[in-house]
PDB file of C-alpha atoms in Angstrom:
ATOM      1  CA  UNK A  23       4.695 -14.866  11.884  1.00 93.00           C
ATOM      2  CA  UNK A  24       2.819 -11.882  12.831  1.00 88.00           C
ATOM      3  CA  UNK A  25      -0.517 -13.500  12.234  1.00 85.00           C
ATOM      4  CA  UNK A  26       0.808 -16.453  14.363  1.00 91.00           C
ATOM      5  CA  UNK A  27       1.470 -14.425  17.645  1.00 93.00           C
ATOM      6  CA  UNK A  28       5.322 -14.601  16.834  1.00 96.00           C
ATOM      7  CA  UNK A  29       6.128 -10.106  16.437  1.00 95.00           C
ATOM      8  CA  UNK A  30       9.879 -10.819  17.191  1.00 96.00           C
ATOM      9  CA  UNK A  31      10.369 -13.770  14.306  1.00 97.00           C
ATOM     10  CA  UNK A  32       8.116 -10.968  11.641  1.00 96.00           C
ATOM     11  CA  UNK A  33      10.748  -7.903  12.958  1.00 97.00           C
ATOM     12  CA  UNK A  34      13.502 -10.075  11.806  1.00 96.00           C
ATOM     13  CA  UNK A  35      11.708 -11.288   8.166  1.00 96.00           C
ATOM     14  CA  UNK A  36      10.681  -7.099   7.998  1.00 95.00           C
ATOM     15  CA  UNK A  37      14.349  -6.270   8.300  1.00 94.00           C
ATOM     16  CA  UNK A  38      15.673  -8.800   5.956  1.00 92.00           C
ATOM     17  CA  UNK A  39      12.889  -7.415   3.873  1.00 89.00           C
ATOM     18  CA  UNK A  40      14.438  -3.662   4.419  1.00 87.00           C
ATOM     19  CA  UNK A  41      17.848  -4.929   3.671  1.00 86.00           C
ATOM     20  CA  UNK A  42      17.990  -6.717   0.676  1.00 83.00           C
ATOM     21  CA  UNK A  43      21.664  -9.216   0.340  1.00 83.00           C
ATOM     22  CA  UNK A  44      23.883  -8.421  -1.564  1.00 81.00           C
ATOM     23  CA  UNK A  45      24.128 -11.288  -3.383  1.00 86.00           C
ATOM     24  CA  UNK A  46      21.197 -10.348  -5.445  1.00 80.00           C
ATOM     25  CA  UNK A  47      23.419  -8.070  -6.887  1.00 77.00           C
ATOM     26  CA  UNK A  48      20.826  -5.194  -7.273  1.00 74.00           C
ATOM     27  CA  UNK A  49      19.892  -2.960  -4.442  1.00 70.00           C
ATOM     28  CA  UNK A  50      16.740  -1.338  -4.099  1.00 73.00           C
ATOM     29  CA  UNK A  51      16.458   2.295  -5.823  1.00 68.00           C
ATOM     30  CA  UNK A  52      17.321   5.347  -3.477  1.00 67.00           C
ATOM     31  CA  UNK A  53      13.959   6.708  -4.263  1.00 69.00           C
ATOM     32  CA  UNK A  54      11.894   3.300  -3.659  1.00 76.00           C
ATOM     33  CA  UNK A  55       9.173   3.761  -1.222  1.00 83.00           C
ATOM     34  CA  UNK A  56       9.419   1.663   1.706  1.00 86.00           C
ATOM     35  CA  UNK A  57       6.867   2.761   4.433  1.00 89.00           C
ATOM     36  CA  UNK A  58       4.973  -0.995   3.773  1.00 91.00           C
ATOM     37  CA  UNK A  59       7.826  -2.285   5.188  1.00 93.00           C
ATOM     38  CA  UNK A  60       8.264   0.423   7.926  1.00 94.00           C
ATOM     39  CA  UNK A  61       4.300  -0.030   8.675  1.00 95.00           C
ATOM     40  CA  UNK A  62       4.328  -3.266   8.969  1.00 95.00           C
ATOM     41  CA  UNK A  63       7.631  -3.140  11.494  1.00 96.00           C
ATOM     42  CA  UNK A  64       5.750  -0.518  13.626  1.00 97.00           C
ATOM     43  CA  UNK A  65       2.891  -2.845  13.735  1.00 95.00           C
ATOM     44  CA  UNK A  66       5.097  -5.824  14.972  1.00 96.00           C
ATOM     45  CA  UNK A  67       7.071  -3.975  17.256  1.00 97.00           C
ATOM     46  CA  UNK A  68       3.394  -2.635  19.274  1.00 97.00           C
ATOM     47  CA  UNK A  69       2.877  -6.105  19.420  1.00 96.00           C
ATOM     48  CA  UNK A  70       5.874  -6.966  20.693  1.00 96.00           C
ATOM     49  CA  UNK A  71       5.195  -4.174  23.393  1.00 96.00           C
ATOM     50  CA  UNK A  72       8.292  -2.112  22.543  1.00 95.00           C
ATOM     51  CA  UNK A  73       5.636   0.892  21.603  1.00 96.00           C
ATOM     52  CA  UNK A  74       8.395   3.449  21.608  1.00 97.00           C
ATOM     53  CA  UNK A  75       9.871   1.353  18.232  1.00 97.00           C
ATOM     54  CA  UNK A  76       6.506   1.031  17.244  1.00 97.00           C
ATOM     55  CA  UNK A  77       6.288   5.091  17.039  1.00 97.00           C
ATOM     56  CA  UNK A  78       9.354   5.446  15.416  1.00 97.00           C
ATOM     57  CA  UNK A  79       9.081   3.394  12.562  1.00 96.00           C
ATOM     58  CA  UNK A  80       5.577   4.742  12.195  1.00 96.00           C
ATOM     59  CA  UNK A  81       7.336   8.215  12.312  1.00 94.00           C
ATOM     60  CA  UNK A  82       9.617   6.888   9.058  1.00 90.00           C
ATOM     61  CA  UNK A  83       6.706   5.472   7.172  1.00 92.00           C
ATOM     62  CA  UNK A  84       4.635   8.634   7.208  1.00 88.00           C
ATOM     63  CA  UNK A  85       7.695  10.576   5.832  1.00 86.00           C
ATOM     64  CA  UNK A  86       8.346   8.379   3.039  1.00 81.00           C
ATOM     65  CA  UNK A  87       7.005  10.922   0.157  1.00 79.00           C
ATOM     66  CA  UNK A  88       6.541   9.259  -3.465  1.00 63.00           C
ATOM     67  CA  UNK A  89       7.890   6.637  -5.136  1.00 54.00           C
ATOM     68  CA  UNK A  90      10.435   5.444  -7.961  1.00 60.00           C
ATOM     69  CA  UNK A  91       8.541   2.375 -10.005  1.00 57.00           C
ATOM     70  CA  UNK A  92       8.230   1.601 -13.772  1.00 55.00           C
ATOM     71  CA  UNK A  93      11.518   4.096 -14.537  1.00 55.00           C
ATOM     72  CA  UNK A  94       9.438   7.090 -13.346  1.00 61.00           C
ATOM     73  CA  UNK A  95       9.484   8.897 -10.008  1.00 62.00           C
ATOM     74  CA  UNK A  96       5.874   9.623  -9.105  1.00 62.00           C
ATOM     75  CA  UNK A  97       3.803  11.509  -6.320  1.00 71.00           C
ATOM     76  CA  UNK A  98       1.672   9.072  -5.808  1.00 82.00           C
ATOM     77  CA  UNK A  99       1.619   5.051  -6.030  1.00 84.00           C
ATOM     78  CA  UNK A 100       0.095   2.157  -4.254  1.00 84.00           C
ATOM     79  CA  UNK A 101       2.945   2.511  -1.615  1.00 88.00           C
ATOM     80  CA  UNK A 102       1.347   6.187  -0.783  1.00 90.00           C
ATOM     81  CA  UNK A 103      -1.548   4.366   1.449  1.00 93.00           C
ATOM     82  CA  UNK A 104       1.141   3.107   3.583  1.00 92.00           C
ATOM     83  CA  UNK A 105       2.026   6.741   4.817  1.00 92.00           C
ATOM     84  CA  UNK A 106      -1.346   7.325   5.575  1.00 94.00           C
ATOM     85  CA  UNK A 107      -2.170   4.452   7.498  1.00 94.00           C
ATOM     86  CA  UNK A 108       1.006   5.233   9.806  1.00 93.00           C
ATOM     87  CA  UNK A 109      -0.205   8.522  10.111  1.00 93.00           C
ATOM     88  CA  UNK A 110      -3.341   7.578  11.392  1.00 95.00           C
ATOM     89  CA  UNK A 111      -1.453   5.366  14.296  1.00 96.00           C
ATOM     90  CA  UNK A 112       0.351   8.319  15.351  1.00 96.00           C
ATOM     91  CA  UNK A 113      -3.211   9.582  15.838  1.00 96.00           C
ATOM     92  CA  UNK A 114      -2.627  12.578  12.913  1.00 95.00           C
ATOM     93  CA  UNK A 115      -5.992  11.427  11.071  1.00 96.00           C
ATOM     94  CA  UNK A 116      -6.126  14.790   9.534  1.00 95.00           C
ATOM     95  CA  UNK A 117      -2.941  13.841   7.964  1.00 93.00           C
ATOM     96  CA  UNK A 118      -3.909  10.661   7.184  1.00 95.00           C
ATOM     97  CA  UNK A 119      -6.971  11.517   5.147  1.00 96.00           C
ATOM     98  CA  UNK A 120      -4.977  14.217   3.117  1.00 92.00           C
ATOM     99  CA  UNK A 121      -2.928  11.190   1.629  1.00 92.00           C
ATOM    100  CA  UNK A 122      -6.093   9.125   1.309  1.00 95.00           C
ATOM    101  CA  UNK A 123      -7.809  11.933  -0.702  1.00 94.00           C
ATOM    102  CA  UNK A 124      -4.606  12.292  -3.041  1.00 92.00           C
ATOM    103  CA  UNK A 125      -4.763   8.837  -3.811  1.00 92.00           C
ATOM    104  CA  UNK A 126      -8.330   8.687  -4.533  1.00 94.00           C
ATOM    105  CA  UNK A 127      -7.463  12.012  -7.154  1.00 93.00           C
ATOM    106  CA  UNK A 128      -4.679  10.260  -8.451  1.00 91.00           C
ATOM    107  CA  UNK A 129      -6.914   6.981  -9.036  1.00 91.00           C
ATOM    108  CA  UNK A 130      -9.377   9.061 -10.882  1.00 90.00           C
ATOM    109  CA  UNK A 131      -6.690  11.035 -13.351  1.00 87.00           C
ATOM    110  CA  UNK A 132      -4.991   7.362 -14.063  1.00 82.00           C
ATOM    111  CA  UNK A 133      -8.089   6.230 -15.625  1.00 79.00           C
ATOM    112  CA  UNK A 134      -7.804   9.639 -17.724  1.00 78.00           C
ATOM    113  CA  UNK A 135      -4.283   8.825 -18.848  1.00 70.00           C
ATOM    114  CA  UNK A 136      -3.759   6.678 -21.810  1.00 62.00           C
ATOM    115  CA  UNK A 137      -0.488   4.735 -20.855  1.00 60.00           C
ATOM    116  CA  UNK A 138       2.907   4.330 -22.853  1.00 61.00           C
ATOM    117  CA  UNK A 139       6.038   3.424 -22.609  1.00 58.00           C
ATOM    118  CA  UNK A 140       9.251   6.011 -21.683  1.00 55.00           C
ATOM    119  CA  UNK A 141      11.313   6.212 -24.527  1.00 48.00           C
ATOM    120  CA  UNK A 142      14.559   5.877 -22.286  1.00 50.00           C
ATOM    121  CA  UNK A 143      12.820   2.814 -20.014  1.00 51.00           C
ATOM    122  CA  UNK A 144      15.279   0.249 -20.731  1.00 50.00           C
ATOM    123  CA  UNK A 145      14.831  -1.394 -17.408  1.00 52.00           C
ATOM    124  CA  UNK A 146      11.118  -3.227 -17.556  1.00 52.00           C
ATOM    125  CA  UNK A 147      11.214  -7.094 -17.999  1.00 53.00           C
ATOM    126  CA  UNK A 148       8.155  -7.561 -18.655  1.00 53.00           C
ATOM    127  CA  UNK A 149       7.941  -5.975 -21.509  1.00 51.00           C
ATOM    128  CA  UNK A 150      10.982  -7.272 -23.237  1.00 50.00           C
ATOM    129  CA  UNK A 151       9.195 -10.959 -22.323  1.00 52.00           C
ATOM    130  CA  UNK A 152       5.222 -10.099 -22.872  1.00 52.00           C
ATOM    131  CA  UNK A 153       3.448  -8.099 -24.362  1.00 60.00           C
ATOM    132  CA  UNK A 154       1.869  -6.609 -21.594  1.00 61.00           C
ATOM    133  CA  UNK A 155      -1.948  -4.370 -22.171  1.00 64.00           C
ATOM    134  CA  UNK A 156      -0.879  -0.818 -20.732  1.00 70.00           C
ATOM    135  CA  UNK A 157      -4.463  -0.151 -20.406  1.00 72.00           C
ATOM    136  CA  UNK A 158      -5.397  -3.138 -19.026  1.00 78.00           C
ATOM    137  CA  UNK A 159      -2.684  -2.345 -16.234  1.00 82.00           C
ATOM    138  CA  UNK A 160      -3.818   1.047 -15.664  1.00 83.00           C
ATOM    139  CA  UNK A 161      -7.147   0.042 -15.014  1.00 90.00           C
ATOM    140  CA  UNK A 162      -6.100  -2.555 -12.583  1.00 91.00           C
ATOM    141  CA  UNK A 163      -3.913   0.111 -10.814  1.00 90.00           C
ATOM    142  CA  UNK A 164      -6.387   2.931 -10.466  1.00 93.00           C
ATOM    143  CA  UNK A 165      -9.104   0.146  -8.885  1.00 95.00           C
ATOM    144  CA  UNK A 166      -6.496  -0.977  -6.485  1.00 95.00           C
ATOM    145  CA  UNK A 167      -5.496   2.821  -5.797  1.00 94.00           C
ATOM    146  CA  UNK A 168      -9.225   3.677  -5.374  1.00 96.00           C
ATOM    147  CA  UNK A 169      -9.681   0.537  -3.115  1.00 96.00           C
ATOM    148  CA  UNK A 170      -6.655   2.004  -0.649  1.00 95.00           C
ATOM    149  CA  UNK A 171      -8.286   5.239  -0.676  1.00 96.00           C
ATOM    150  CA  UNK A 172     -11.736   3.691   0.374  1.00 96.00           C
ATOM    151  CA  UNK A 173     -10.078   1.482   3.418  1.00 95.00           C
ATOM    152  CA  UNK A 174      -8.278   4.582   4.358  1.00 95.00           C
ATOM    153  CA  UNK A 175     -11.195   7.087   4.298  1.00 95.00           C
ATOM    154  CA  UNK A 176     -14.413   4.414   4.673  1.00 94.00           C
ATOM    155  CA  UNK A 177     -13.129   1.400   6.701  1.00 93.00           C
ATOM    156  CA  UNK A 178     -12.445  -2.187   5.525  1.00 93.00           C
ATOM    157  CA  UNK A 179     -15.688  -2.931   5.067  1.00 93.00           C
ATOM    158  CA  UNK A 180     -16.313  -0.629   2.177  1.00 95.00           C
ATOM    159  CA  UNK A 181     -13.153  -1.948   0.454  1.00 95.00           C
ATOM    160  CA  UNK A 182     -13.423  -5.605   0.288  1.00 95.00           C
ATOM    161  CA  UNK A 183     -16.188  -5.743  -2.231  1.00 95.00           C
ATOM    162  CA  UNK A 184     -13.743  -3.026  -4.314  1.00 96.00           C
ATOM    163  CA  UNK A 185     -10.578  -4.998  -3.421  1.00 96.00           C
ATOM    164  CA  UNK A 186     -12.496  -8.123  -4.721  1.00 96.00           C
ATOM    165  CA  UNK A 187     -12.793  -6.671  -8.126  1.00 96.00           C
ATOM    166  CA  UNK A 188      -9.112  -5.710  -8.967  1.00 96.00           C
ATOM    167  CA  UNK A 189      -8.667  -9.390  -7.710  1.00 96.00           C
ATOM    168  CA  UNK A 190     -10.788 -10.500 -10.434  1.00 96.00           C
ATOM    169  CA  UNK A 191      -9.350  -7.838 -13.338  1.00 94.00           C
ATOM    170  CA  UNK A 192      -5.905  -9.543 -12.029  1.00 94.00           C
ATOM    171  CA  UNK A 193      -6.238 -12.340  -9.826  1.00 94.00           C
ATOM    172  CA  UNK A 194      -2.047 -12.413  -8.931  1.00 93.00           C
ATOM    173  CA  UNK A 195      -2.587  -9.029  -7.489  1.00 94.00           C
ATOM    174  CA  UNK A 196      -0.320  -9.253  -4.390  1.00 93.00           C
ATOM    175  CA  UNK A 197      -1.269  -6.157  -2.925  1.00 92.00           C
ATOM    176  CA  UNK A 198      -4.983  -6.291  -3.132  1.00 95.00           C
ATOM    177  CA  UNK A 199      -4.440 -10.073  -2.296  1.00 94.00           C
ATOM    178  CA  UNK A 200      -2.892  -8.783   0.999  1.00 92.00           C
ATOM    179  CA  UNK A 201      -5.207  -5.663   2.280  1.00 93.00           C
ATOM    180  CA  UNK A 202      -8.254  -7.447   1.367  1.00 94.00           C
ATOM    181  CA  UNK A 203      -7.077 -10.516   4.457  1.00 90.00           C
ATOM    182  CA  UNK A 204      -6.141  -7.206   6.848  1.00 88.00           C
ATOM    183  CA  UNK A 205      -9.805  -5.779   5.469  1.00 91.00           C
ATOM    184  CA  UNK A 206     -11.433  -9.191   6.300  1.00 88.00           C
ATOM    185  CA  UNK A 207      -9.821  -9.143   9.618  1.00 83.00           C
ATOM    186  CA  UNK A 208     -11.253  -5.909  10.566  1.00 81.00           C
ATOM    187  CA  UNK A 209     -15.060  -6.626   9.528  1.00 77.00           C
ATOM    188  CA  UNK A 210     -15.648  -8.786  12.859  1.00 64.00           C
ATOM    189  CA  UNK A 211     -15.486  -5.642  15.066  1.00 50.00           C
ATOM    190  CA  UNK A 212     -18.668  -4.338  12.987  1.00 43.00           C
ATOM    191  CA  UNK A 213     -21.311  -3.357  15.634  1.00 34.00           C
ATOM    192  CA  UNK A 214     -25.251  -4.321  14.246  1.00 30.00           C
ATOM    193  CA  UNK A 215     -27.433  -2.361  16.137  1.00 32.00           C
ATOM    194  CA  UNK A 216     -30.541  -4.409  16.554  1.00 34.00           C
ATOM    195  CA  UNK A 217     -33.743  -4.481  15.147  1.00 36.00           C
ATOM    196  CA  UNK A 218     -33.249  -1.611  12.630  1.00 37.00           C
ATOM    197  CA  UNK A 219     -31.008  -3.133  10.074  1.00 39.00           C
ATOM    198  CA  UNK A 220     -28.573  -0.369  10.311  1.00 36.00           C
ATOM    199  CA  UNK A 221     -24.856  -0.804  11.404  1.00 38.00           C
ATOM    200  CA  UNK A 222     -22.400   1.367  12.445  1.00 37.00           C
ATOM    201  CA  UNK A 223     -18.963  -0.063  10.891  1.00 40.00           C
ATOM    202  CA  UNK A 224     -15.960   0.429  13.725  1.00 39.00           C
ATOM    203  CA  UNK A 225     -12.459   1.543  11.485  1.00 47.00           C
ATOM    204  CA  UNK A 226      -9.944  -0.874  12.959  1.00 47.00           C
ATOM    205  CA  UNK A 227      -6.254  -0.941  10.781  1.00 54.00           C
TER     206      UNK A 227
END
């Protein structure tokens, strides 16, 4: 909808998104990090020209601090670049580039960590139905973590050739799927300065 010029039908899909029915019969954990969500309703809401909205959902997505997924609460997850990237619309890119650094560090002690199960995780389905490589997974996570951090620090056109990899270690990725379009999006406003081969790459998010 957004991508279609339609911000008001894409505030009403975010907000069903937000507010999950209760006929699922689950509802999302209190500790769940939602500023994707709240980032993406800021976005829609500048486009719809209500910029006051815009700023105020920004203001919630940069205060969402960790994350509950996998049966663990953690300080850092692939929700984290989120908060920085509304941080950098309210024009805090200090901020911003604090988060982006923690997730790079974060990427780079995952790939440290050798990966097991909780012995009181009783709530995974996947791995009561596969049997899923932990290693394999935490690879795929620190690339993807390491790919945010490089959009966030270096611009999108550093990260597609990074988000293009986790796509092929895990090519149902959703996420990478997703910022690698916005990253491809952005590339256009790259300004080539003639005659020298060098390029100075505009950030655009």
């Amino acid at each position: 909808a957004e991508a279609t010029g339609k911000p008001a039908e894409a505030i009403l899909h975010l907000e069903a998104a937000l507010n999950p029915p209760q006929s699922l019969g689950e509802a999302r954990h209190l500790l769940a990090n939602k500023s994707d969500i709240e980032y993406a309703l800021g976005v829609s809401h500048a486009a719809a020209g209500n910029s006051a909205e815009a700023e105020r959902w920004w203001q919630r997505a940069s205060r969402q601090a960790g994350d509950f997924q996998q049966m663990n609460v953690l300080t850092v997850s692939d929700m984290t670049y989120w908060r920085g990237a509304a941080l950098e619309k309210l024009q805090q890119r200090d901020q911003a580039e604090q988060v982006f650094r923690s997730i790079a560090a974060y990427a780079d002690e995952l790939e440290m960590q050798v990966p097991k199960i909780d012995y009181f995780a009783t709530s995974l389905p996947t791995m009561l139905l596969f049997r899923e490589d932990l290693g394999h997974r935490n690879r795929v996570l620190a690339s993807f973590l390491r790919a945010q951090a490089t959009y966030g620090l270096d611009g999108a056109e550093a990260a597609i050739p990074m988000l293009h990899a986790v796509l092929t270690l895990d090519s149902n990725h959703a996420g990478a799927s997703d910022l690698l379009q916005e990253a491809k999006l952005a590339v256009p406003a790259t300004i080539v300065q003639g005659g020298s081969g060098s390029h100075t790459s505009v950030r655009t998010r």
